[in-house]
Every structure is written in structure tokens, then in C-alpha cells.
Amino acid sequence: MHTHVPDNAAFFTRPYVCFLSGRFFAVLASTSQGVLIAWEVYETARQSMSVAEASLVVGMIGLAKFLPLVALALVAGETADRYDRRPILRLCYLAQLVTAVGLAVRSGLGGGLWQIFALAALFGCARAFFQPTVSALGPMLVPAHLLPRAIATNSLVSQVANISGPALGGVLCAASPAAGYAVCVGLYAAAVLCVSLIRADTRPAFEPGRSRAAQIREGLGYVWGNKLVLGAISLDMFAVMLGGVTGLLPVFARDVLHVGPEGFGVLRGAPAIGALLTAGLLSVRPARTRVGVKMLAAVAVFGLMTLVFAYSRWFPLSVACLAVLGAADMVSVFTRQSLVQIATPDRMRGRVSAVSTLFIGASNELGEVESGIAARFLGPIGAAAFGGYGSLAVTGLWAWLFPTLRRADRLDGSPER
């Protein structure tokens, strides 16, 4: 059920501020940690491997995080629709804190790459429960008609952390990875505290007597039957899985653009800068009409900027491409999240968000794997270019396969008038 608050105070009540604060600290920690892991793995691998082989190893980090997501996401979504969502989110943050502690100890004492991969898998388990829970919890803390603004505001807060995190991670890489992981431990602890301070009814309207399998089937059936939602999340998945260059950024920073760990942090933060500006605009003026066309256009821009980035040898141009790419991705993310959260009943949000998490997890983690494999055979530049062409092809194909998405006018799924 929703917390009843005045509209003009919807974003300033204690539960929602605590929710946003916890999300900020957790995203700041995870993005910083991601930079630290990628750089440490690549540096270690390069001691005995070629650029192409080390690129593949970095890409495998995504696979280590994605496999637990595949195994647990549907169960996690049903769990978020069955139990109180606040303590589940707190446990997720605690598990991520444990991961950061393990990485700090491993980095300080020295160890093999297998330990990083094992801890990345643990992080993937926590995230499998985190994403459906956080997606289902947020809408409970604001009035339903303010949900588009809440989604954009949530994205804005996350993007501030996404900008700060990679930059912070780059600085910590240059100083001490072990100290960097220790900073992440403190940030996760702050996230746990913020969630603990939420005082609101966060129990879903669960239907007793139904089996877990029946609950999961209902969520899957809803997504399959809603072609607008299915088209939106699958478009985002395939476009980012092919066109995402995040897994290749350590390679471009070290061996293509030659800008070192500090430059790597800037490259990692550049997409978030574009996303931040776009999220700020959407929080004031959310997209309300022709959302399907706008989403398709945004994905096309994403693919085009990936292509330009692939062939750029000038660091400022590369950063600009990533910033525009991030802005385009934010439009796609906002549309997808709004469609999923607005069109889905509260009692099913965890399960539907879990399906969306599987798609998005595939785009991010499998995208890193795809980039690593492509770089092994095409080189990092060829792999990035292949992804850009792939994103453009997917955009055209999805415009044809999902006319409901192309004709969508409003975020409630209404057709174009």
C-alpha cells in the first residue's frame, strides 16, 4: 500500500528521503567497486596475457555476476511480492557490504583472480534480490500519480552517484585498490543505515494460498501478454548487450587512448554525466507523448555514438560520445521503468521487475561477455564498432517486430492518437 502524503511533500518525507539516500550510497559503492575490480583484473591479466586475452578475462567478470542473476531472479521477484520489502533490501545491502570486505581483504593480502570472480558471483546473488525489491519498494512511498516524477528523481539521484562513483574509483585505483574497497564498505554501511530508518508499511498485498510456482507463472504471463512492456525491455536488452562498451573501457583507457586509471575513471563516468542531465530534465518534464518513437530514436542514437567512440582516438571526443550515449540510454531507461512500474499492479511489481532485471542483467553482464569475446577475435576497436552496428540493426528490427511499441503514445501504453 502507498504511504499517504501531500503531493507537494511527496519527495521530502522521511521514508522516501531515506530510500533515495540508501540508493545513492549503494550505487556510489557499486560503481566505484566496479572500476576497482575491472582495473585490478585487467592489470593482473596483462602481466601474463595479450591485450585481447586480458580483454576477454575482464569480460568474464560480467558472466560471473550474471549467472547467479539467471538462477535467482524469478525466485527473488516472487520473494519481493510475498514478504516485507524493506528488510529484504537491507539484507541485499548487507550482502554487498560483505562482498566489499572480501575484496578489500583479498587485495590487501594478495590473491588470485578466481577470488575476485567468486566475490563477483556473490555480488550477483545479492543483486538478483536487490533489483526487484528496490523497483517494487520505491512506488510504495509516493502517490501513484507522481510516479513518473519519482522514477525520474530516483534516476537523477542514481546518476549523481554514477558520475561520482567511477571518478572516485579511478582515483582510488591510482592510490590503493584495498583502500578503495574499504571506502565501498563504508558506503554500503551507510546504505544499510538509511534503509533501517524507513518507517512505512512496505508489505505487499500478497495473496495467501498460492504456490511460489503459480506466482512466478503469473508474472511471466503478464510480461508475455503485454507486448508493449515486452518490446521495451527486450529492445533495451539487445541494444545494450550489443552496443555496450563498458567492459572495453579499461582496454581503451590503457591501450587505445593511453589515459591511465584516472582517464579510465573519466570514461566510466562520462555516460552518467549525460544520463544525469537527461534525468534532471525528465524529473521536471517527463516524456508524456510519443514515448515509443522517442525510445526507438534514443536507442538509435546510442548505437551511433558507440560507433563514433569505437573509431575515436581523441580523448575529449571519446568522452563526449559516451556522454551522449548515456543521455540516450537514460531516455530508454526512463521509458522502460515507467512502463513497467506504472502499468504493473503493486502486488506483481516484484515479479515483473524480476523479469525486467533478467533482461537488463543480460544486457549489462552478457554485454561485457560479448564485448570480451568480440575483442578476442576483432580487437577492442572492432568489437566496439560491431556493437554500434548491432544496436542500429536491433532498433530497426524492433520497430518492425513491435508496432505496439512504435505507436505507443503515453506511458500508460495508450496507442498513438
mmCIF file of C-alpha atoms in Angstrom, residues 93-357:
data_model
loop_
_atom_site.group_PDB
_atom_site.id
_atom_site.type_symbol
_atom_site.label_atom_id
_atom_site.label_comp_id
_atom_site.label_asym_id
_atom_site.label_seq_id
_atom_site.Cartn_x
_atom_site.Cartn_y
_atom_site.Cartn_z
ATOM 1 C CA TYR A 93 22.929 -4.103 1.056
ATOM 2 C CA LEU A 94 24.496 -6.187 3.833
ATOM 3 C CA ALA A 95 25.459 -8.890 1.320
ATOM 4 C CA GLN A 96 27.065 -6.284 -0.921
ATOM 5 C CA LEU A 97 28.946 -4.959 2.107
ATOM 6 C CA VAL A 98 30.314 -8.459 2.751
ATOM 7 C CA THR A 99 31.457 -8.613 -0.871
ATOM 8 C CA ALA A 100 33.369 -5.351 -0.482
ATOM 9 C CA VAL A 101 35.001 -6.641 2.724
ATOM 10 C CA GLY A 102 36.145 -9.770 0.886
ATOM 11 C CA LEU A 103 37.581 -7.744 -1.984
ATOM 12 C CA ALA A 104 39.446 -5.477 0.437
ATOM 13 C CA VAL A 105 40.971 -8.436 2.283
ATOM 14 C CA ARG A 106 41.907 -10.181 -0.963
ATOM 15 C CA SER A 107 43.521 -7.048 -2.397
ATOM 16 C CA GLY A 108 45.411 -6.288 0.794
ATOM 17 C CA LEU A 109 46.755 -9.798 1.310
ATOM 18 C CA GLY A 110 47.148 -10.687 -2.348
ATOM 19 C CA GLY A 111 45.361 -13.479 -4.134
ATOM 20 C CA GLY A 112 44.333 -14.979 -7.427
ATOM 21 C CA LEU A 113 41.806 -13.806 -9.940
ATOM 22 C CA TRP A 114 39.483 -16.670 -9.022
ATOM 23 C CA GLN A 115 38.768 -14.970 -5.694
ATOM 24 C CA ILE A 116 37.572 -11.827 -7.452
ATOM 25 C CA PHE A 117 35.306 -13.916 -9.675
ATOM 26 C CA ALA A 118 33.883 -15.754 -6.661
ATOM 27 C CA LEU A 119 33.105 -12.466 -4.910
ATOM 28 C CA ALA A 120 31.616 -11.084 -8.128
ATOM 29 C CA ALA A 121 29.277 -14.104 -8.145
ATOM 30 C CA LEU A 122 28.271 -13.338 -4.539
ATOM 31 C CA PHE A 123 27.541 -9.768 -5.595
ATOM 32 C CA GLY A 124 25.382 -11.171 -8.408
ATOM 33 C CA CYS A 125 23.348 -13.176 -5.875
ATOM 34 C CA ALA A 126 22.683 -10.047 -3.826
ATOM 35 C CA ARG A 127 21.745 -8.043 -6.890
ATOM 36 C CA ALA A 128 19.292 -10.723 -8.017
ATOM 37 C CA PHE A 129 17.201 -9.894 -4.923
ATOM 38 C CA PHE A 130 18.099 -6.207 -4.832
ATOM 39 C CA GLN A 131 16.734 -5.048 -8.185
ATOM 40 C CA PRO A 132 13.174 -6.467 -7.955
ATOM 41 C CA THR A 133 12.931 -5.321 -4.350
ATOM 42 C CA VAL A 134 14.132 -1.756 -4.885
ATOM 43 C CA SER A 135 11.962 -1.398 -8.011
ATOM 44 C CA ALA A 136 8.888 -2.572 -6.099
ATOM 45 C CA LEU A 137 9.616 -0.620 -2.897
ATOM 46 C CA GLY A 138 10.038 2.865 -4.395
ATOM 47 C CA PRO A 139 6.489 3.169 -5.813
ATOM 48 C CA MET A 140 5.061 2.302 -2.375
ATOM 49 C CA LEU A 141 6.498 5.509 -0.914
ATOM 50 C CA VAL A 142 4.900 8.069 -3.285
ATOM 51 C CA PRO A 143 1.366 8.698 -4.613
ATOM 52 C CA ALA A 144 0.683 6.772 -7.820
ATOM 53 C CA HIS A 145 0.098 9.849 -9.999
ATOM 54 C CA LEU A 146 3.539 11.215 -9.055
ATOM 55 C CA LEU A 147 5.307 8.008 -10.019
ATOM 56 C CA PRO A 148 6.809 9.325 -13.315
ATOM 57 C CA ARG A 149 8.415 12.199 -11.420
ATOM 58 C CA ALA A 150 9.546 9.810 -8.689
ATOM 59 C CA ILE A 151 11.151 7.495 -11.250
ATOM 60 C CA ALA A 152 12.982 10.410 -12.865
ATOM 61 C CA THR A 153 14.072 11.747 -9.448
ATOM 62 C CA ASN A 154 15.293 8.303 -8.446
ATOM 63 C CA SER A 155 17.230 8.103 -11.717
ATOM 64 C CA LEU A 156 18.660 11.574 -11.088
ATOM 65 C CA VAL A 157 19.969 10.539 -7.664
ATOM 66 C CA SER A 158 21.396 7.335 -9.114
ATOM 67 C CA GLN A 159 23.128 9.186 -11.925
ATOM 68 C CA VAL A 160 24.794 11.593 -9.484
ATOM 69 C CA ALA A 161 26.252 8.504 -7.832
ATOM 70 C CA ASN A 162 27.073 7.006 -11.239
ATOM 71 C CA ILE A 163 29.122 10.097 -12.062
ATOM 72 C CA SER A 164 30.875 10.263 -8.721
ATOM 73 C CA GLY A 165 31.491 6.530 -8.374
ATOM 74 C CA PRO A 166 33.710 5.877 -11.413
ATOM 75 C CA ALA A 167 35.675 9.072 -10.822
ATOM 76 C CA LEU A 168 36.160 8.070 -7.190
ATOM 77 C CA GLY A 169 37.078 4.545 -8.268
ATOM 78 C CA GLY A 170 39.676 5.882 -10.721
ATOM 79 C CA VAL A 171 41.348 7.948 -8.001
ATOM 80 C CA LEU A 172 41.288 5.011 -5.593
ATOM 81 C CA CYS A 173 42.754 2.741 -8.297
ATOM 82 C CA ALA A 174 45.761 5.020 -8.559
ATOM 83 C CA ALA A 175 46.127 5.169 -4.767
ATOM 84 C CA SER A 176 45.294 1.720 -3.378
ATOM 85 C CA PRO A 177 42.620 -0.769 -4.510
ATOM 86 C CA ALA A 178 42.450 -2.214 -0.992
ATOM 87 C CA ALA A 179 41.708 1.224 0.467
ATOM 88 C CA GLY A 180 39.172 1.752 -2.310
ATOM 89 C CA TYR A 181 37.283 -1.379 -1.325
ATOM 90 C CA ALA A 182 37.344 -0.218 2.296
ATOM 91 C CA VAL A 183 35.643 3.028 1.211
ATOM 92 C CA CYS A 184 32.980 0.904 -0.504
ATOM 93 C CA VAL A 185 32.417 -0.959 2.777
ATOM 94 C CA GLY A 186 31.635 2.337 4.496
ATOM 95 C CA LEU A 187 29.251 3.395 1.720
ATOM 96 C CA TYR A 188 27.337 0.119 1.895
ATOM 97 C CA ALA A 189 27.107 0.518 5.683
ATOM 98 C CA ALA A 190 25.536 3.956 5.146
ATOM 99 C CA ALA A 191 23.020 2.384 2.743
ATOM 100 C CA VAL A 192 22.068 -0.212 5.372
ATOM 101 C CA LEU A 193 21.513 2.561 7.919
ATOM 102 C CA CYS A 194 19.309 4.577 5.544
ATOM 103 C CA VAL A 195 17.043 1.619 4.791
ATOM 104 C CA SER A 196 16.795 0.850 8.514
ATOM 105 C CA LEU A 197 15.432 4.366 9.067
ATOM 106 C CA ILE A 198 12.493 3.917 6.657
ATOM 107 C CA ARG A 199 9.273 3.955 8.671
ATOM 108 C CA ALA A 200 6.462 2.945 6.334
ATOM 109 C CA ASP A 201 4.291 -0.052 5.590
ATOM 110 C CA THR A 202 6.263 -1.862 2.890
ATOM 111 C CA ARG A 203 4.410 -5.166 2.924
ATOM 112 C CA PRO A 204 2.944 -6.135 -0.464
ATOM 113 C CA ALA A 205 -0.675 -7.200 -0.903
ATOM 114 C CA PHE A 206 0.207 -10.893 -1.088
ATOM 115 C CA GLU A 207 -2.464 -13.454 -1.983
ATOM 116 C CA PRO A 208 -2.157 -16.336 0.520
ATOM 117 C CA GLY A 209 -2.621 -19.923 -0.538
ATOM 118 C CA ARG A 210 -0.917 -19.648 -3.925
ATOM 119 C CA SER A 211 2.238 -21.599 -4.576
ATOM 120 C CA ARG A 212 5.541 -19.970 -5.437
ATOM 121 C CA ALA A 213 5.468 -21.560 -8.900
ATOM 122 C CA ALA A 214 1.987 -20.184 -9.605
ATOM 123 C CA GLN A 215 3.096 -16.717 -8.542
ATOM 124 C CA ILE A 216 6.112 -16.858 -10.868
ATOM 125 C CA ARG A 217 3.985 -18.085 -13.783
ATOM 126 C CA GLU A 218 1.597 -15.186 -13.272
ATOM 127 C CA GLY A 219 4.434 -12.671 -13.518
ATOM 128 C CA LEU A 220 5.858 -14.292 -16.640
ATOM 129 C CA GLY A 221 2.410 -14.418 -18.210
ATOM 130 C CA TYR A 222 1.856 -10.729 -17.561
ATOM 131 C CA VAL A 223 5.093 -9.725 -19.306
ATOM 132 C CA TRP A 224 4.487 -12.036 -22.277
ATOM 133 C CA GLY A 225 0.927 -10.796 -22.696
ATOM 134 C CA ASN A 226 1.864 -7.108 -22.540
ATOM 135 C CA LYS A 227 3.678 -6.623 -25.858
ATOM 136 C CA LEU A 228 4.462 -3.007 -25.082
ATOM 137 C CA VAL A 229 6.378 -3.937 -21.926
ATOM 138 C CA LEU A 230 7.961 -6.954 -23.632
ATOM 139 C CA GLY A 231 9.088 -4.866 -26.602
ATOM 140 C CA ALA A 232 10.527 -2.119 -24.405
ATOM 141 C CA ILE A 233 12.600 -4.344 -22.116
ATOM 142 C CA SER A 234 13.798 -6.632 -24.933
ATOM 143 C CA LEU A 235 14.826 -3.636 -27.082
ATOM 144 C CA ASP A 236 16.859 -2.274 -24.199
ATOM 145 C CA MET A 237 18.401 -5.690 -23.584
ATOM 146 C CA PHE A 238 19.615 -6.409 -27.104
ATOM 147 C CA ALA A 239 20.714 -2.846 -27.885
ATOM 148 C CA VAL A 240 22.838 -2.514 -24.741
ATOM 149 C CA MET A 241 24.087 -6.114 -24.915
ATOM 150 C CA LEU A 242 25.449 -5.474 -28.406
ATOM 151 C CA GLY A 243 26.379 -1.812 -28.111
ATOM 152 C CA GLY A 244 27.578 -1.549 -24.521
ATOM 153 C CA VAL A 245 31.272 -0.697 -24.317
ATOM 154 C CA THR A 246 31.644 -0.617 -20.522
ATOM 155 C CA GLY A 247 33.582 -3.874 -20.441
ATOM 156 C CA LEU A 248 36.053 -2.499 -23.004
ATOM 157 C CA LEU A 249 36.773 0.800 -21.251
ATOM 158 C CA PRO A 250 39.848 -0.470 -19.353
ATOM 159 C CA VAL A 251 41.287 -1.568 -22.708
ATOM 160 C CA PHE A 252 40.542 1.772 -24.398
ATOM 161 C CA ALA A 253 41.908 3.719 -21.418
ATOM 162 C CA ARG A 254 45.159 1.771 -21.188
ATOM 163 C CA ASP A 255 45.999 0.662 -24.727
ATOM 164 C CA VAL A 256 43.963 2.784 -27.186
ATOM 165 C CA LEU A 257 43.630 6.274 -25.688
ATOM 166 C CA HIS A 258 46.581 5.884 -23.256
ATOM 167 C CA VAL A 259 44.998 7.879 -20.409
ATOM 168 C CA GLY A 260 45.678 5.562 -17.441
ATOM 169 C CA PRO A 261 43.439 4.818 -14.434
ATOM 170 C CA GLU A 262 42.407 8.455 -13.945
ATOM 171 C CA GLY A 263 41.269 8.650 -17.570
ATOM 172 C CA PHE A 264 39.516 5.317 -17.118
ATOM 173 C CA GLY A 265 37.505 6.835 -14.269
ATOM 174 C CA VAL A 266 36.528 9.763 -16.507
ATOM 175 C CA LEU A 267 35.453 7.401 -19.294
ATOM 176 C CA ARG A 268 33.366 5.347 -16.853
ATOM 177 C CA GLY A 269 31.720 8.490 -15.501
ATOM 178 C CA ALA A 270 31.019 10.151 -18.880
ATOM 179 C CA PRO A 271 27.836 8.172 -19.692
ATOM 180 C CA ALA A 272 26.476 9.065 -16.275
ATOM 181 C CA ILE A 273 27.044 12.781 -16.937
ATOM 182 C CA GLY A 274 24.787 12.632 -19.983
ATOM 183 C CA ALA A 275 22.310 10.485 -18.097
ATOM 184 C CA LEU A 276 22.325 12.915 -15.157
ATOM 185 C CA LEU A 277 21.445 15.918 -17.313
ATOM 186 C CA THR A 278 18.707 13.965 -19.054
ATOM 187 C CA ALA A 279 17.310 12.621 -15.776
ATOM 188 C CA GLY A 280 17.223 16.174 -14.410
ATOM 189 C CA LEU A 281 15.207 17.291 -17.428
ATOM 190 C CA LEU A 282 12.862 14.307 -17.170
ATOM 191 C CA SER A 283 12.278 14.950 -13.454
ATOM 192 C CA VAL A 284 10.881 18.366 -14.386
ATOM 193 C CA ARG A 285 9.289 17.489 -17.722
ATOM 194 C CA PRO A 286 8.710 13.727 -18.025
ATOM 195 C CA ALA A 287 8.089 12.386 -21.520
ATOM 196 C CA ARG A 288 4.329 12.096 -21.892
ATOM 197 C CA THR A 289 3.565 11.584 -25.586
ATOM 198 C CA ARG A 290 5.009 9.543 -28.473
ATOM 199 C CA VAL A 291 7.120 7.639 -25.967
ATOM 200 C CA GLY A 292 7.590 4.672 -28.312
ATOM 201 C CA VAL A 293 9.141 6.743 -31.101
ATOM 202 C CA LYS A 294 11.302 8.595 -28.595
ATOM 203 C CA MET A 295 12.585 5.338 -27.131
ATOM 204 C CA LEU A 296 13.452 3.919 -30.565
ATOM 205 C CA ALA A 297 15.205 7.157 -31.542
ATOM 206 C CA ALA A 298 17.184 7.123 -28.292
ATOM 207 C CA VAL A 299 18.406 3.578 -28.919
ATOM 208 C CA ALA A 300 19.458 4.562 -32.458
ATOM 209 C CA VAL A 301 21.492 7.472 -31.043
ATOM 210 C CA PHE A 302 23.020 5.039 -28.530
ATOM 211 C CA GLY A 303 24.239 2.825 -31.366
ATOM 212 C CA LEU A 304 25.539 5.749 -33.426
ATOM 213 C CA MET A 305 27.565 7.156 -30.532
ATOM 214 C CA THR A 306 29.011 3.702 -29.880
ATOM 215 C CA LEU A 307 30.275 3.677 -33.472
ATOM 216 C CA VAL A 308 31.888 7.099 -33.178
ATOM 217 C CA PHE A 309 33.504 6.118 -29.872
ATOM 218 C CA ALA A 310 34.952 2.977 -31.458
ATOM 219 C CA TYR A 311 36.863 4.947 -34.096
ATOM 220 C CA SER A 312 37.803 7.965 -31.960
ATOM 221 C CA ARG A 313 41.444 8.460 -30.976
ATOM 222 C CA TRP A 314 40.894 11.842 -29.319
ATOM 223 C CA PHE A 315 40.113 11.588 -25.610
ATOM 224 C CA PRO A 316 37.690 14.585 -25.435
ATOM 225 C CA LEU A 317 35.682 13.223 -28.386
ATOM 226 C CA SER A 318 35.538 9.787 -26.775
ATOM 227 C CA VAL A 319 34.261 11.327 -23.535
ATOM 228 C CA ALA A 320 31.647 13.367 -25.454
ATOM 229 C CA CYS A 321 30.426 10.259 -27.299
ATOM 230 C CA LEU A 322 29.990 8.409 -24.019
ATOM 231 C CA ALA A 323 28.114 11.359 -22.508
ATOM 232 C CA VAL A 324 25.640 11.500 -25.424
ATOM 233 C CA LEU A 325 25.373 7.725 -25.303
ATOM 234 C CA GLY A 326 24.464 7.965 -21.618
ATOM 235 C CA ALA A 327 21.820 10.615 -22.310
ATOM 236 C CA ALA A 328 20.194 8.417 -24.961
ATOM 237 C CA ASP A 329 20.292 5.415 -22.643
ATOM 238 C CA MET A 330 18.580 7.450 -19.911
ATOM 239 C CA VAL A 331 15.612 8.136 -22.197
ATOM 240 C CA SER A 332 15.331 4.412 -22.880
ATOM 241 C CA VAL A 333 15.695 3.524 -19.187
ATOM 242 C CA PHE A 334 13.102 6.107 -18.097
ATOM 243 C CA THR A 335 10.566 4.830 -20.641
ATOM 244 C CA ARG A 336 11.137 1.200 -19.729
ATOM 245 C CA GLN A 337 10.983 1.755 -15.972
ATOM 246 C CA SER A 338 7.866 3.888 -16.265
ATOM 247 C CA LEU A 339 6.094 1.331 -18.436
ATOM 248 C CA VAL A 340 6.946 -1.486 -16.048
ATOM 249 C CA GLN A 341 6.156 0.322 -12.790
ATOM 250 C CA ILE A 342 3.088 2.309 -13.871
ATOM 251 C CA ALA A 343 1.389 -0.448 -15.857
ATOM 252 C CA THR A 344 2.031 -3.169 -13.256
ATOM 253 C CA PRO A 345 -0.201 -3.678 -10.173
ATOM 254 C CA ASP A 346 1.669 -3.303 -6.879
ATOM 255 C CA ARG A 347 1.080 -6.946 -5.917
ATOM 256 C CA MET A 348 3.012 -8.041 -9.051
ATOM 257 C CA ARG A 349 5.766 -5.431 -9.195
ATOM 258 C CA GLY A 350 8.426 -7.668 -7.710
ATOM 259 C CA ARG A 351 7.837 -10.481 -10.205
ATOM 260 C CA VAL A 352 7.568 -8.226 -13.248
ATOM 261 C CA SER A 353 10.640 -6.276 -12.117
ATOM 262 C CA ALA A 354 12.478 -9.587 -11.777
ATOM 263 C CA VAL A 355 11.777 -10.403 -15.428
ATOM 264 C CA SER A 356 12.928 -6.908 -16.369
ATOM 265 C CA THR A 357 16.035 -7.438 -14.225
#
